[in-house]
Coordinates of C-alpha atoms and ligand atoms in Angstrom, one line a residue:
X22 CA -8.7 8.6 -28.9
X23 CA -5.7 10.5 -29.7
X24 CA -5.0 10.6 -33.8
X25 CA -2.1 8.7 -35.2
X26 CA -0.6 10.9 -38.2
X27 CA 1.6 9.6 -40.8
X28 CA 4.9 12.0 -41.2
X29 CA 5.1 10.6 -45.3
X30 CA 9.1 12.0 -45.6
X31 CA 9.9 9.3 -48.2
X32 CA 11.5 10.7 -51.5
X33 CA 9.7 7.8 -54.0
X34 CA 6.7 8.4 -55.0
X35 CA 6.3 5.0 -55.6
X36 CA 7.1 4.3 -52.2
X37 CA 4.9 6.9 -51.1
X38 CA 1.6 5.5 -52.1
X39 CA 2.7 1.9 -51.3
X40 CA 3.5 3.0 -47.7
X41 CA -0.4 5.2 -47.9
X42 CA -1.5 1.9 -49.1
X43 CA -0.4 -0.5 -46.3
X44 CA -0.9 1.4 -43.7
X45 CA -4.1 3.4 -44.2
X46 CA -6.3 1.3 -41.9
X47 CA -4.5 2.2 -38.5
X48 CA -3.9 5.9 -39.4
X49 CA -5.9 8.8 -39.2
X50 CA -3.9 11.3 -41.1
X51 CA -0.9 12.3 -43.3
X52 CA 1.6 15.0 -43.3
X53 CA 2.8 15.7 -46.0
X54 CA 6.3 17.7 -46.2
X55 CA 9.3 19.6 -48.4
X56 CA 11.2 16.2 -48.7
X57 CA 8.1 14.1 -51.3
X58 CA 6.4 17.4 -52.5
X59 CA 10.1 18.7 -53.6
X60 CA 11.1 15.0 -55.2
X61 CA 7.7 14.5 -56.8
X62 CA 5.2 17.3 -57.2
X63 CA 2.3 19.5 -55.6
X64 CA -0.1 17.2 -57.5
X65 CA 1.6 14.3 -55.0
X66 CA -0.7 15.8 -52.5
X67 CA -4.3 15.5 -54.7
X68 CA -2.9 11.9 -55.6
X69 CA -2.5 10.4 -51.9
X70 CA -5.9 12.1 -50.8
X71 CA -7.9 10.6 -53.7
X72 CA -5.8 7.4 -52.6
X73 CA -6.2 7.4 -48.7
X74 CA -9.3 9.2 -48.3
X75 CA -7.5 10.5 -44.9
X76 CA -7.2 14.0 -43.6
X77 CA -4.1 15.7 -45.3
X78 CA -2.0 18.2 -44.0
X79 CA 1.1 20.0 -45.5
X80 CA 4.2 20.4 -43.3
X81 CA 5.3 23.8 -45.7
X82 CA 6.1 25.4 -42.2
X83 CA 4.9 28.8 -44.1
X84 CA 6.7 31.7 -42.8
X85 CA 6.6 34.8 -45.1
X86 CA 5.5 38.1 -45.6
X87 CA 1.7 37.7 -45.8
X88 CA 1.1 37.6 -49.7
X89 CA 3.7 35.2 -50.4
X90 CA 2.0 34.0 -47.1
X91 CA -1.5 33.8 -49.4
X92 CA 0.0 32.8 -52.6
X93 CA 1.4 29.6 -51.0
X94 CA -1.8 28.6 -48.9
X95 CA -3.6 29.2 -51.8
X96 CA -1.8 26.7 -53.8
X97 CA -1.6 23.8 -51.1
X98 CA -5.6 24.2 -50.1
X99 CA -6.1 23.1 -53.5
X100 CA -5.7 19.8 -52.5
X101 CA -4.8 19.6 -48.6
X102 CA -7.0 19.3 -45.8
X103 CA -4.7 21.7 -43.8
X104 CA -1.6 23.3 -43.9
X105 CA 1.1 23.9 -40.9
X106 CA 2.6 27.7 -41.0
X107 CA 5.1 29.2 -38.4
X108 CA 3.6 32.3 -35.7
X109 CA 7.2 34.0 -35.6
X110 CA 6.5 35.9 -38.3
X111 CA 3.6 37.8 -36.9
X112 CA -0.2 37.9 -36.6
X113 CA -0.6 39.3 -40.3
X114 CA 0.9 36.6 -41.9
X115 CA -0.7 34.0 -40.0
X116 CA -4.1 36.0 -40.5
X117 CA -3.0 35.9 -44.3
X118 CA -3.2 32.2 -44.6
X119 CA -6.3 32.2 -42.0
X120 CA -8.0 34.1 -44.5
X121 CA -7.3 31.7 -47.4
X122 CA -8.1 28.7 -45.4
X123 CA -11.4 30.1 -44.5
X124 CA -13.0 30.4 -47.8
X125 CA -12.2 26.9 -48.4
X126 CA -13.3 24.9 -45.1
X127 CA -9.6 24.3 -44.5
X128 CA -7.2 24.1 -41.5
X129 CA -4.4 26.3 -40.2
X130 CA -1.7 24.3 -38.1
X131 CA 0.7 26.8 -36.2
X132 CA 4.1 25.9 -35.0
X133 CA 5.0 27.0 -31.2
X134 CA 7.7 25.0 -29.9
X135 CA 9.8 22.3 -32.7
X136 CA 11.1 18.9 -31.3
X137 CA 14.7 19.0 -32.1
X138 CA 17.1 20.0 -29.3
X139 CA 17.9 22.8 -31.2
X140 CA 14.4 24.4 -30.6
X141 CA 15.6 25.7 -27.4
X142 CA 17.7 28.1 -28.6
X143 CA 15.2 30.9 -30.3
X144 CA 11.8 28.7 -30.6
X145 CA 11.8 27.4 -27.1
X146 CA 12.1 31.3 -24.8
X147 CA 8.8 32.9 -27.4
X148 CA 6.9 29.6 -27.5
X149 CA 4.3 30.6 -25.1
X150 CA 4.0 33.7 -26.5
X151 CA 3.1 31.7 -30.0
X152 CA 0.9 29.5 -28.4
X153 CA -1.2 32.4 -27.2
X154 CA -0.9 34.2 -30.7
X155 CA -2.6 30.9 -31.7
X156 CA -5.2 30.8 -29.1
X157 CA -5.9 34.6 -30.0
X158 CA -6.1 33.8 -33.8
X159 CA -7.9 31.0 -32.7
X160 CA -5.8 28.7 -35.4
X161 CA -7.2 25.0 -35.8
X162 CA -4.4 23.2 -34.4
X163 CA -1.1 23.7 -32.8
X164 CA 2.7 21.9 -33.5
X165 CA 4.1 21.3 -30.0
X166 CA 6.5 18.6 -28.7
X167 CA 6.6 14.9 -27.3
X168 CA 10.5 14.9 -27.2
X169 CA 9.8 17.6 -24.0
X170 CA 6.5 16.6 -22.4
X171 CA 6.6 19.3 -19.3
X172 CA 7.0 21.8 -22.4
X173 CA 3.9 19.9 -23.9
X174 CA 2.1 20.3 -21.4
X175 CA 2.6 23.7 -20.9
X176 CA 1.9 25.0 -24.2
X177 CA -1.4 22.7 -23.8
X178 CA -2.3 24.5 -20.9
X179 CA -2.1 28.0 -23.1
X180 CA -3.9 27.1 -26.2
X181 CA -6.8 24.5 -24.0
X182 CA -9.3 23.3 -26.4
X183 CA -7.3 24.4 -29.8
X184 CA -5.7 21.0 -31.2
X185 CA -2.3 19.5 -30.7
X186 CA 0.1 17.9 -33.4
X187 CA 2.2 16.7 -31.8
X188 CA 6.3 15.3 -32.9
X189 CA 9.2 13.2 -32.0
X190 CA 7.8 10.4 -31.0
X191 CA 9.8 7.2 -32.4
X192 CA 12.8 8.3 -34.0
X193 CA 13.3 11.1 -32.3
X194 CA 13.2 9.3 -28.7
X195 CA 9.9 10.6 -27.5
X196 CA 8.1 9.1 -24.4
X197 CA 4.5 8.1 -25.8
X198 CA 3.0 7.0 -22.3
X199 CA 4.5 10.6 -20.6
X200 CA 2.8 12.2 -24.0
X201 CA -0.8 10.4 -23.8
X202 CA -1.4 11.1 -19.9
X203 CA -0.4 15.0 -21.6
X204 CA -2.9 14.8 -25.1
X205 CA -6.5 14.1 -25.5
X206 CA -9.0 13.3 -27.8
X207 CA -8.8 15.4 -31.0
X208 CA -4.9 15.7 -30.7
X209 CA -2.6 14.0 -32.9
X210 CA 1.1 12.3 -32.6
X211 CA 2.9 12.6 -36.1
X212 CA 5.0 9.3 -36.8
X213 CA 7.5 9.4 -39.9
X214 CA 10.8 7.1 -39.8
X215 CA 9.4 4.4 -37.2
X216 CA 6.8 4.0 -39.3
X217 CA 8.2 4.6 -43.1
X218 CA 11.8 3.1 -42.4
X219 CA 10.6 0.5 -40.8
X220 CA 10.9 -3.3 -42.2
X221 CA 7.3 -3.7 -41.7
X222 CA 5.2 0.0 -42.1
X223 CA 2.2 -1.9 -41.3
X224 CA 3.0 -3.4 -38.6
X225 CA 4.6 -0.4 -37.4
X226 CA 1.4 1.6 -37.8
X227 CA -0.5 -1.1 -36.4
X228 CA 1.4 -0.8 -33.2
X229 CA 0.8 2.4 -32.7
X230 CA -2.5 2.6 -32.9
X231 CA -2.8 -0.2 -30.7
X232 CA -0.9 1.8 -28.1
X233 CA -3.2 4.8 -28.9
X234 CA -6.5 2.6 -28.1
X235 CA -4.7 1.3 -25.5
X236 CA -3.6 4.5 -23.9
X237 CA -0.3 3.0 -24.2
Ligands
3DU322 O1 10.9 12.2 -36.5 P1 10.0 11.5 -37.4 O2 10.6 10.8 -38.6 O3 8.9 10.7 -36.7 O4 9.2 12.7 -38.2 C1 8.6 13.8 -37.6 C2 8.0 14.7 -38.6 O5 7.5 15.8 -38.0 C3 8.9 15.2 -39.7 O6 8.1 15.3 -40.9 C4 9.3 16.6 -39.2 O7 9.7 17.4 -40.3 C5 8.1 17.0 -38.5 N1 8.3 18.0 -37.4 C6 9.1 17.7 -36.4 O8 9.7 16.7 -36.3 C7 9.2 18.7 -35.4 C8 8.5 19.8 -35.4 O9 8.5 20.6 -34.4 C9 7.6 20.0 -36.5 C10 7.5 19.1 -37.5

């Protein structure tokens, strides 16, 4: 079955660990991002794994030289199961974090193409030439997007049995039944504001993983 993953953006920590609370039994995952690391702290993320018991992956969207690369995959893996880095930046600073993530069992999440329509301007022309970076550097997942399946489908084609993470469905108008004849098994859709701002996160969770044992 294709993984439902949490996108936690709220800015409440409070919030935060009521929404982990209600809806841990229909997803798999969390990302965790800038938006609740930045209003609480890093110790947010060692909190909601203790609490969830899911797998938990930091959206930092690392993209530095490679020993600020080190310093700040160092820091997350503390407590994350994974953290998601950008491949523009080159193969030694995505190496740098590999590195990191290797001594500790962890997982490296590369971002090819972003969701937004404004990924077509710069991501969009080199993201095949990421996804093969990430297939070369054999990374443990990829970021690629529902909001444009024939591009999913593409960079699917490139990286074949790596992972995908995959955005944009829900608020950001994604097709989920085009996107789960794309994804299979060990891939993962990411879910924040149709799940978090919604007047029932449970429910909302709930339906989606319905849809996801469904196959829509
Ligand atoms: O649109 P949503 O509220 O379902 O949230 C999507 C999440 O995924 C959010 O945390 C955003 O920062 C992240 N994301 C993208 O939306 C697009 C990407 O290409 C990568 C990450």
């Amino acid at each position: 079955m294709v993984k439902l993953m949490l996108a936690l953006d709220v800015m409440d920590k409070n919030k935060a660990l009521e929404i982990v609370k209600e809806t841990s039994e229909y997803i798999d995952a969390i990302k965790i991002g800038y938006p609740l690391v930045l209003a609480t702290d890093l110790k947010i993320v060692k909190e909601i794994k203790e609490l969830s018991n899911k797998e938990i992956i930091c959206d930092f969207k690392v993209a530095d030289i490679p020993s600020t690369n080190e310093k700040i995959a160092k820091l997350t893996l503390q407590y994350a199961d994974g953290i998601i880095c950008h491949g523009f930046v080159g193969e030694d600073s995505v190496k740098a974090i590999q590195n990191i993530a290797k001594e500790n069992n962890k997982k490296v999440i590369m971002v090819t193409e972003m969701s937004h329509p404004g990924a077509v301007m710069f991501m969009q022309p080199i993201a095949n030439e990421l996804a093969k970076l990430a297939k070369k550097l054999g990374v443990d997942g990829v970021v690629a997007p529902s909001t444009r399946p024939e591009r999913l489908k593409e960079i699917k084609e490139i990286v074949g049995e790596i992972s995908i993470i995959s955005p944009g469905i829900g608020a950001q108008g994604g097709d989920l039944e085009k996107v789960l004849r794309i994804l299979s098994n060990d891939d993962y859709i990411i879910v924040g504001r149709s799940i978090y701002n919604s007047e029932s996160p449970k429910e909302s969770a709930k339906m989606y993983k319905e849809k996801l044992k469904n196959n829509f």
